Coordinates of C-alpha atoms in Angstrom, one line a residue:
M1 CA 69.4 96.0 82.7
T2 CA 72.7 96.2 84.5
S3 CA 74.7 99.1 83.1
R4 CA 78.2 98.9 81.7
R5 CA 79.5 101.1 84.4
H6 CA 78.0 98.9 87.1
F7 CA 79.7 95.8 85.6
L8 CA 83.1 97.5 85.6
K9 CA 82.7 98.5 89.2
V10 CA 81.8 95.0 90.4
S11 CA 84.7 93.7 88.3
G12 CA 87.1 96.1 90.0
L13 CA 87.6 98.1 86.8
S14 CA 85.7 101.3 87.7
M15 CA 87.0 104.6 86.4
A16 CA 86.2 108.3 86.0
A17 CA 83.0 109.2 84.1
T18 CA 84.3 109.5 80.6
A19 CA 82.1 106.9 78.8
L20 CA 80.8 107.8 75.4
P21 CA 77.2 106.9 74.5
F22 CA 76.6 103.5 73.0
Q23 CA 74.7 103.8 69.7
P24 CA 74.7 100.5 67.8
S25 CA 74.5 100.6 64.1
F26 CA 75.8 97.2 63.0
A27 CA 72.6 95.4 64.1
A28 CA 69.8 97.1 66.0
A29 CA 69.2 95.7 69.5
K30 CA 72.2 93.3 69.2
P31 CA 75.3 93.5 71.4
V32 CA 78.5 93.9 69.5
I33 CA 81.7 92.0 69.9
L34 CA 84.7 93.4 68.2
L35 CA 87.4 90.8 67.5
K36 CA 90.9 91.7 66.4
S37 CA 92.4 88.7 64.6
S38 CA 94.0 87.4 61.4
W39 CA 97.7 88.2 61.8
N40 CA 98.9 86.7 58.6
D41 CA 97.8 85.1 55.4
M42 CA 101.1 83.4 54.9
N43 CA 100.7 80.9 57.7
I44 CA 97.6 78.6 58.2
G45 CA 98.0 78.9 61.9
D46 CA 97.5 82.6 61.7
I47 CA 94.6 82.1 59.4
G48 CA 93.1 79.4 61.6
H49 CA 92.8 81.5 64.8
T50 CA 90.1 83.5 63.2
P51 CA 87.5 80.8 62.0
G52 CA 88.2 78.9 65.3
T53 CA 87.3 81.8 67.6
L54 CA 84.5 83.0 65.3
R55 CA 82.9 79.5 65.5
L56 CA 83.1 79.6 69.3
L57 CA 81.4 83.0 69.4
E58 CA 78.7 81.9 67.0
R59 CA 78.0 78.8 69.1
Y60 CA 78.1 80.3 72.5
V61 CA 77.1 83.9 72.0
P62 CA 74.6 83.7 69.1
E63 CA 72.8 86.8 70.1
A64 CA 75.8 89.0 69.4
Q65 CA 76.9 90.8 66.3
V66 CA 80.5 89.9 65.7
V67 CA 82.7 92.5 64.0
L68 CA 86.1 91.3 62.8
W69 CA 88.9 93.8 62.7
H70 CA 91.8 93.3 60.3
A71 CA 94.5 95.9 60.9
A72 CA 95.7 95.1 57.3
P73 CA 93.9 93.4 54.4
R74 CA 93.9 89.6 54.7
P75 CA 92.3 88.5 51.4
V76 CA 92.7 84.7 52.1
T77 CA 91.2 84.9 55.6
E78 CA 88.5 87.3 54.4
A79 CA 87.4 84.8 51.7
L80 CA 87.3 82.1 54.3
V81 CA 85.3 84.2 56.7
A82 CA 82.8 85.3 54.0
K83 CA 82.2 81.7 52.9
N84 CA 81.7 80.3 56.4
F85 CA 80.5 83.2 58.6
P86 CA 78.2 85.4 56.4
K87 CA 76.8 87.2 59.5
V88 CA 80.2 88.5 60.6
K89 CA 80.9 92.1 59.7
L90 CA 84.5 93.1 58.6
V91 CA 86.3 96.3 59.3
S92 CA 89.9 96.9 58.1
G93 CA 92.4 99.7 58.8
E94 CA 94.5 101.3 61.4
F95 CA 93.5 102.2 64.9
A96 CA 93.3 106.0 64.7
P97 CA 91.4 107.8 67.5
D98 CA 92.0 111.0 65.7
K99 CA 89.7 109.7 62.9
P100 CA 86.5 109.0 64.7
D101 CA 84.5 108.5 61.5
S102 CA 86.7 105.7 60.2
P103 CA 85.1 102.2 60.1
V104 CA 87.5 100.9 62.7
M105 CA 86.9 103.7 65.2
K106 CA 83.1 103.4 64.7
A107 CA 83.3 99.8 65.5
F108 CA 85.2 100.5 68.7
N109 CA 82.7 103.1 69.8
E110 CA 79.8 100.7 69.1
A111 CA 81.4 97.7 70.8
N112 CA 80.1 96.0 74.0
L113 CA 83.3 93.9 74.2
Y114 CA 86.7 94.0 72.5
I115 CA 88.6 90.8 72.2
H116 CA 92.3 90.4 71.1
N117 CA 92.5 86.9 69.6
S118 CA 95.1 84.2 70.1
G119 CA 98.8 84.7 69.5
M120 CA 101.9 85.8 71.2
P121 CA 102.2 89.6 70.6
M122 CA 102.2 90.6 74.3
N123 CA 105.9 90.2 74.6
Y124 CA 108.9 92.5 74.7
G125 CA 112.5 91.2 74.5
L126 CA 111.6 87.7 73.4
F127 CA 112.6 87.9 69.8
S128 CA 113.3 91.7 69.6
F129 CA 113.2 94.9 71.5
E130 CA 111.0 96.7 68.9
W131 CA 108.4 98.7 70.9
N132 CA 105.9 99.8 68.3
A133 CA 104.3 96.4 67.9
P134 CA 103.4 95.9 71.6
M135 CA 102.3 99.5 72.0
G136 CA 100.1 99.0 68.9
N137 CA 98.4 96.1 70.7
L138 CA 98.0 97.8 74.1
T139 CA 96.7 101.2 72.9
P140 CA 93.3 99.9 71.8
M141 CA 92.9 98.4 75.2
L142 CA 93.5 101.7 76.9
Y143 CA 91.1 103.3 74.6
C144 CA 88.5 100.7 75.6
Y145 CA 89.3 101.3 79.3
E146 CA 88.7 105.1 78.9
R147 CA 85.3 104.4 77.4
N148 CA 84.1 101.7 79.8
I149 CA 84.3 99.0 77.1
P150 CA 85.3 95.7 78.6
F151 CA 88.2 94.0 76.8
G152 CA 89.9 90.6 77.0
L153 CA 92.6 88.5 75.6
Y154 CA 91.7 85.0 74.3
G155 CA 94.2 82.1 74.1
Q156 CA 97.5 84.1 74.5
S157 CA 101.0 83.1 75.2
F158 CA 103.1 85.4 77.4
D159 CA 106.9 84.7 77.3
K160 CA 108.8 87.8 78.3
F161 CA 108.4 91.3 79.6
A162 CA 111.9 92.7 79.5
S163 CA 112.3 95.6 82.0
P164 CA 110.8 98.2 82.1
S165 CA 108.0 96.9 79.8
D166 CA 106.5 94.9 82.6
L167 CA 105.3 98.1 84.2
I168 CA 103.3 99.0 81.2
F169 CA 102.0 95.5 80.4
R170 CA 100.9 95.0 84.0
D171 CA 99.2 98.4 84.2
V172 CA 97.2 97.8 81.0
L173 CA 96.5 94.1 81.3
N174 CA 95.4 94.4 84.9
R175 CA 92.4 96.3 83.5
A176 CA 91.2 93.4 81.3
A177 CA 87.9 91.7 81.9
F178 CA 89.6 88.4 81.2
I179 CA 92.9 86.9 80.0
Y180 CA 92.9 83.3 78.9
T181 CA 96.4 81.8 78.4
R182 CA 96.7 79.0 75.9
D183 CA 99.4 77.3 78.0
K184 CA 99.8 77.0 81.7
D185 CA 103.4 78.2 81.7
S186 CA 102.1 81.6 80.5
L187 CA 99.4 81.5 83.3
N188 CA 102.1 80.9 85.9
Y189 CA 104.3 83.6 84.4
L190 CA 101.5 86.2 84.7
Q191 CA 100.7 85.1 88.2
E192 CA 104.3 85.3 89.3
N193 CA 104.6 88.8 87.9
K194 CA 101.5 89.9 89.8
F195 CA 99.1 90.3 86.9
K196 CA 95.6 90.4 88.3
P197 CA 92.9 91.0 85.6
A198 CA 89.3 90.3 86.6
V199 CA 89.6 86.7 85.2
L200 CA 92.9 85.0 84.7
E201 CA 92.7 81.3 83.6
F202 CA 93.9 78.7 81.2
G203 CA 92.0 78.8 77.9
P204 CA 93.1 77.0 74.8
D205 CA 94.1 78.7 71.5
G206 CA 91.1 79.9 69.5
C207 CA 92.2 77.7 66.6
F208 CA 91.0 74.7 68.5
G209 CA 87.5 75.8 67.6
I210 CA 88.1 75.5 63.8
D211 CA 85.7 73.3 61.8
V212 CA 85.9 74.8 58.3
R213 CA 86.6 72.6 55.3
D214 CA 87.0 72.9 51.5
E215 CA 86.1 69.3 50.5
E216 CA 86.2 70.0 46.8
K217 CA 89.8 71.2 46.9
G218 CA 90.9 68.7 49.6
L219 CA 89.5 65.6 47.8
A220 CA 90.8 66.8 44.5
Y221 CA 94.3 67.1 46.0
L222 CA 94.1 63.6 47.4
K223 CA 93.1 62.2 44.1
Q224 CA 95.8 64.2 42.2
T225 CA 98.5 62.9 44.5
G226 CA 97.3 59.4 45.1
L227 CA 97.2 59.9 48.9
E228 CA 94.8 57.3 50.4
A229 CA 92.5 58.3 53.2
G230 CA 93.7 57.1 56.6
K231 CA 96.9 55.7 55.2
F232 CA 99.4 58.6 55.1
L233 CA 101.4 60.5 57.7
A234 CA 101.3 64.3 57.3
V235 CA 104.6 66.1 58.3
V236 CA 104.8 69.8 59.0
I237 CA 108.2 71.5 59.4
R238 CA 109.7 74.8 60.2
T239 CA 113.1 76.1 59.4
N240 CA 115.4 79.0 60.4
T241 CA 115.1 80.5 57.0
A242 CA 114.1 83.8 55.3
P243 CA 110.6 84.5 54.1
L244 CA 110.1 84.2 50.4
D245 CA 110.2 87.4 48.4
G246 CA 107.1 89.5 49.1
H247 CA 106.0 87.3 52.0
G248 CA 107.3 89.0 55.0
K249 CA 110.3 90.5 56.6
S250 CA 113.4 89.0 58.1
S251 CA 113.1 88.2 61.9
F252 CA 114.5 86.1 64.6
L253 CA 112.4 83.1 63.5
N254 CA 112.6 83.9 59.8
P255 CA 116.2 85.1 59.4
A256 CA 117.5 86.4 56.1
N257 CA 121.0 85.3 57.2
P258 CA 120.8 82.4 59.6
T259 CA 123.5 82.2 62.2
P260 CA 125.8 79.2 62.3
E261 CA 123.8 77.9 65.3
Q262 CA 120.5 78.3 63.4
Q263 CA 122.0 76.5 60.4
A264 CA 123.1 73.7 62.7
Q265 CA 119.6 73.5 64.1
N266 CA 118.2 73.3 60.5
R267 CA 120.4 70.3 59.8
D268 CA 119.6 68.6 63.1
W269 CA 115.8 69.2 62.7
M270 CA 115.6 68.0 59.2
T271 CA 117.9 64.9 59.9
K272 CA 115.5 63.8 62.6
T273 CA 112.4 64.5 60.6
G274 CA 113.8 62.7 57.7
A275 CA 114.5 59.7 59.9
V276 CA 110.9 59.7 61.1
I277 CA 109.7 59.8 57.5
T278 CA 112.0 57.0 56.5
N279 CA 111.0 54.8 59.4
W280 CA 107.3 55.3 58.7
V281 CA 107.6 54.4 55.0
R282 CA 109.8 51.4 55.5
K283 CA 107.9 49.9 58.5
T284 CA 104.3 50.7 57.5
G285 CA 104.5 50.9 53.7
Q286 CA 102.3 53.9 53.9
Q287 CA 102.7 57.3 52.3
V288 CA 103.9 60.7 53.7
L289 CA 102.7 64.2 52.9
I290 CA 105.1 67.0 53.6
A291 CA 102.7 69.8 54.1
P292 CA 103.3 73.6 54.6
E293 CA 102.2 75.5 57.6
S294 CA 103.8 78.6 56.2
V295 CA 104.5 79.8 52.7
K296 CA 108.2 79.7 52.9
E297 CA 108.3 75.9 53.6
T298 CA 107.0 75.3 50.1
K299 CA 110.6 76.0 49.1
Y300 CA 112.8 75.0 52.0
G301 CA 110.8 71.8 52.8
R302 CA 111.9 70.5 49.4
T303 CA 115.5 71.6 49.5
M304 CA 116.2 70.8 53.2
L305 CA 114.0 67.8 53.7
Y306 CA 112.5 66.0 50.7
A307 CA 115.8 66.2 48.7
T308 CA 117.7 64.5 51.4
L309 CA 115.4 61.4 51.7
P310 CA 116.7 58.0 50.6
D311 CA 115.9 56.9 47.1
D312 CA 113.7 54.1 48.2
V313 CA 111.6 56.4 50.4
K314 CA 111.0 59.3 48.0
P315 CA 108.4 57.5 45.8
R316 CA 106.2 57.2 48.8
V317 CA 106.5 60.8 49.8
V318 CA 104.3 63.7 48.4
F319 CA 105.8 67.1 48.7
R320 CA 103.2 70.0 48.5
D321 CA 104.9 72.9 46.9
T322 CA 101.9 75.3 46.8
F323 CA 100.4 77.0 49.9
W324 CA 96.8 76.5 51.0
S325 CA 94.2 78.0 53.2
A326 CA 93.1 76.5 56.4
D327 CA 89.9 74.9 55.0
E328 CA 91.7 72.9 52.3
A329 CA 94.3 71.9 54.9
M330 CA 91.5 70.7 57.2
S331 CA 89.9 68.6 54.5
V332 CA 93.3 66.9 53.9
Y333 CA 94.3 66.5 57.5
A334 CA 90.9 64.9 58.2
R335 CA 92.1 62.0 56.0
A336 CA 95.5 61.7 57.6
H337 CA 96.5 58.8 59.8
T338 CA 98.6 61.0 62.1
V339 CA 100.2 64.4 61.8
F340 CA 103.8 64.9 62.9
G341 CA 104.9 68.5 63.1
M342 CA 107.2 71.2 64.5
E343 CA 104.5 73.9 64.2
P344 CA 101.5 73.6 66.5
H345 CA 98.6 74.9 64.5
S346 CA 98.4 72.2 61.8
L347 CA 98.4 69.8 64.8
I348 CA 95.6 71.8 66.4
M349 CA 93.6 71.5 63.2
A350 CA 94.2 67.7 63.1
L351 CA 93.4 67.2 66.7
A352 CA 90.1 69.1 66.2
L353 CA 89.3 66.5 63.6
G354 CA 90.1 63.6 65.9
V355 CA 93.5 62.8 64.3
P356 CA 96.4 61.8 66.6
V357 CA 99.4 64.2 66.6
I358 CA 103.0 64.4 67.6
H359 CA 104.5 67.8 68.4
A360 CA 108.3 68.0 67.9
R361 CA 108.5 71.5 69.2
S362 CA 111.6 73.7 69.6
I363 CA 111.9 75.6 72.9
W364 CA 113.1 78.6 71.0
H365 CA 109.6 79.2 69.8
G366 CA 108.2 80.1 73.2
R367 CA 105.8 78.8 75.8
K368 CA 103.1 77.9 73.2
G369 CA 105.1 74.7 72.8
W370 CA 103.4 73.4 76.0
M371 CA 99.9 73.6 74.6
F372 CA 99.5 69.9 74.0
R373 CA 100.9 68.9 77.4
D374 CA 98.3 71.1 79.1
I375 CA 95.4 69.2 77.5
G376 CA 96.7 65.8 78.4
L377 CA 99.0 64.9 75.5
N378 CA 102.4 65.1 77.2
E379 CA 103.3 61.6 75.7
W380 CA 103.0 63.1 72.2
L381 CA 105.1 66.1 73.0
F382 CA 108.9 66.3 72.4
D383 CA 111.7 68.8 72.3
I384 CA 113.2 68.2 68.9
N385 CA 116.5 69.8 70.1
T386 CA 117.1 67.1 72.7
T387 CA 115.0 64.1 71.6
S388 CA 116.3 61.4 69.3
A389 CA 114.5 60.3 66.2
D390 CA 114.4 56.8 67.6
T391 CA 112.3 58.0 70.6
M392 CA 109.9 59.9 68.4
N393 CA 109.7 56.8 66.1
T394 CA 108.8 54.6 69.0
T395 CA 105.9 56.9 69.9
L396 CA 104.7 57.1 66.3
M397 CA 104.7 53.3 66.0
Q398 CA 102.8 53.0 69.2
I399 CA 100.1 55.2 67.8
H400 CA 100.1 53.2 64.6
Q401 CA 99.9 49.8 66.4
N402 CA 97.3 50.9 68.9
Y403 CA 95.3 53.3 66.6
P404 CA 91.9 53.0 68.3
K405 CA 93.6 53.9 71.7
A406 CA 95.3 56.8 70.1
K407 CA 92.1 58.1 68.6
E408 CA 90.4 57.9 72.0
K409 CA 93.4 59.8 73.5
A410 CA 92.9 62.5 70.9
R411 CA 89.1 62.6 71.7
M412 CA 89.8 63.0 75.4
A413 CA 92.2 65.8 74.9
M414 CA 89.6 67.6 72.8
Q415 CA 87.1 67.1 75.6
V416 CA 89.5 69.0 77.9
V417 CA 89.6 71.8 75.2
A418 CA 85.8 71.8 74.9
D419 CA 85.3 72.2 78.6
R420 CA 87.6 75.2 78.7
Q421 CA 86.0 76.7 75.6
K422 CA 82.5 76.4 77.2
A423 CA 83.7 78.0 80.5
S424 CA 85.5 80.8 78.8
M425 CA 82.7 81.6 76.4
Q426 CA 80.3 81.7 79.3
V427 CA 82.4 84.6 80.7
V428 CA 82.3 86.3 77.3
R429 CA 78.5 85.9 77.1
K430 CA 77.9 87.3 80.6
L431 CA 80.1 90.3 79.7
V432 CA 78.1 91.0 76.6
K433 CA 74.8 90.7 78.4
L434 CA 75.9 92.9 81.2
T435 CA 77.1 95.7 79.0
S436 CA 74.4 95.7 76.3

């Protein structure tokens, strides 16, 4: 069988002879894929990356033992994984090469392939100039390189490498066996900045692979609220507001003290979203569910959006004030007519279920806002900062009036996703076979 060193040479990633012996213990005679994922339990998008990519690995690389690495405990995600992926092994803790007997380091030293799952952590100077986070993501890749363990990045967005960070990012990421960008703007950005890993291609966010459901909770919620399957619009917002107590730190996107500009954005975004909700209720007579993608919107969605709706509209609107995991959300979104949202991952979940979506993105949130354009849904993508509510209402009514056509459009977009998933997973499978 082809050796790991031979693979790295033919991939242009050869190096000095420093490899450690590979002695698998997770599953005898099985190649091991180590997946770093699960960034947050307070956002269903950050939860959703994990089951999505795990399902793809299970489907396309069934011969591998997948080890999921959580840098910090993620009890919500871990419960979801245990329920739906019983064969997946979990390791949790810090990356600490000086502690070779820790579960995390044992997993690294037994891995045939290391994958950093979908997100946007490979940036410097986009939202902050804090260096520890990107270094924490790059260091495990250098460790893999020193030990001839192929590594790759799956479904990433790349927004900014402020000088001189580009020198470090380029040096490390050029050693990757693959980089799949979840939007083509990120792909172009890497190419323009002379990033040349072994494989550099467009590959959708891992969350597109999600198929987990909690039907018991989802159906119970629909019954409790009176939402009728196929006859409600789900609305997902985001606001420039602080995390709730105990649920994260202040940051550019979650400011403890929003600037006047951010406060103005909040008013503009909620005014337009409120107009969409009002138009939907008055023209279709159907209901609306205001659903949270992140914990904090269980508070601000009520005070900034629901509370401002007209009195004749409110009785047709359900506001969800408790957070949920991705599987319950999937069971509810599966019964939605359409999902309108500012955040992309609830929309990804809906689209994976065949439900039409409208993404009212903000350009402030980075290149990931182009994800739906790049799978053929440009007509359903808007910049909420520059687009009027009337324009978005027109598109929503077109979806409603030509629903079979909209469902087919959603299906075709997911076929684009499926084709890229298959191609990317074939690369993963070849890597695993070559290095086992």
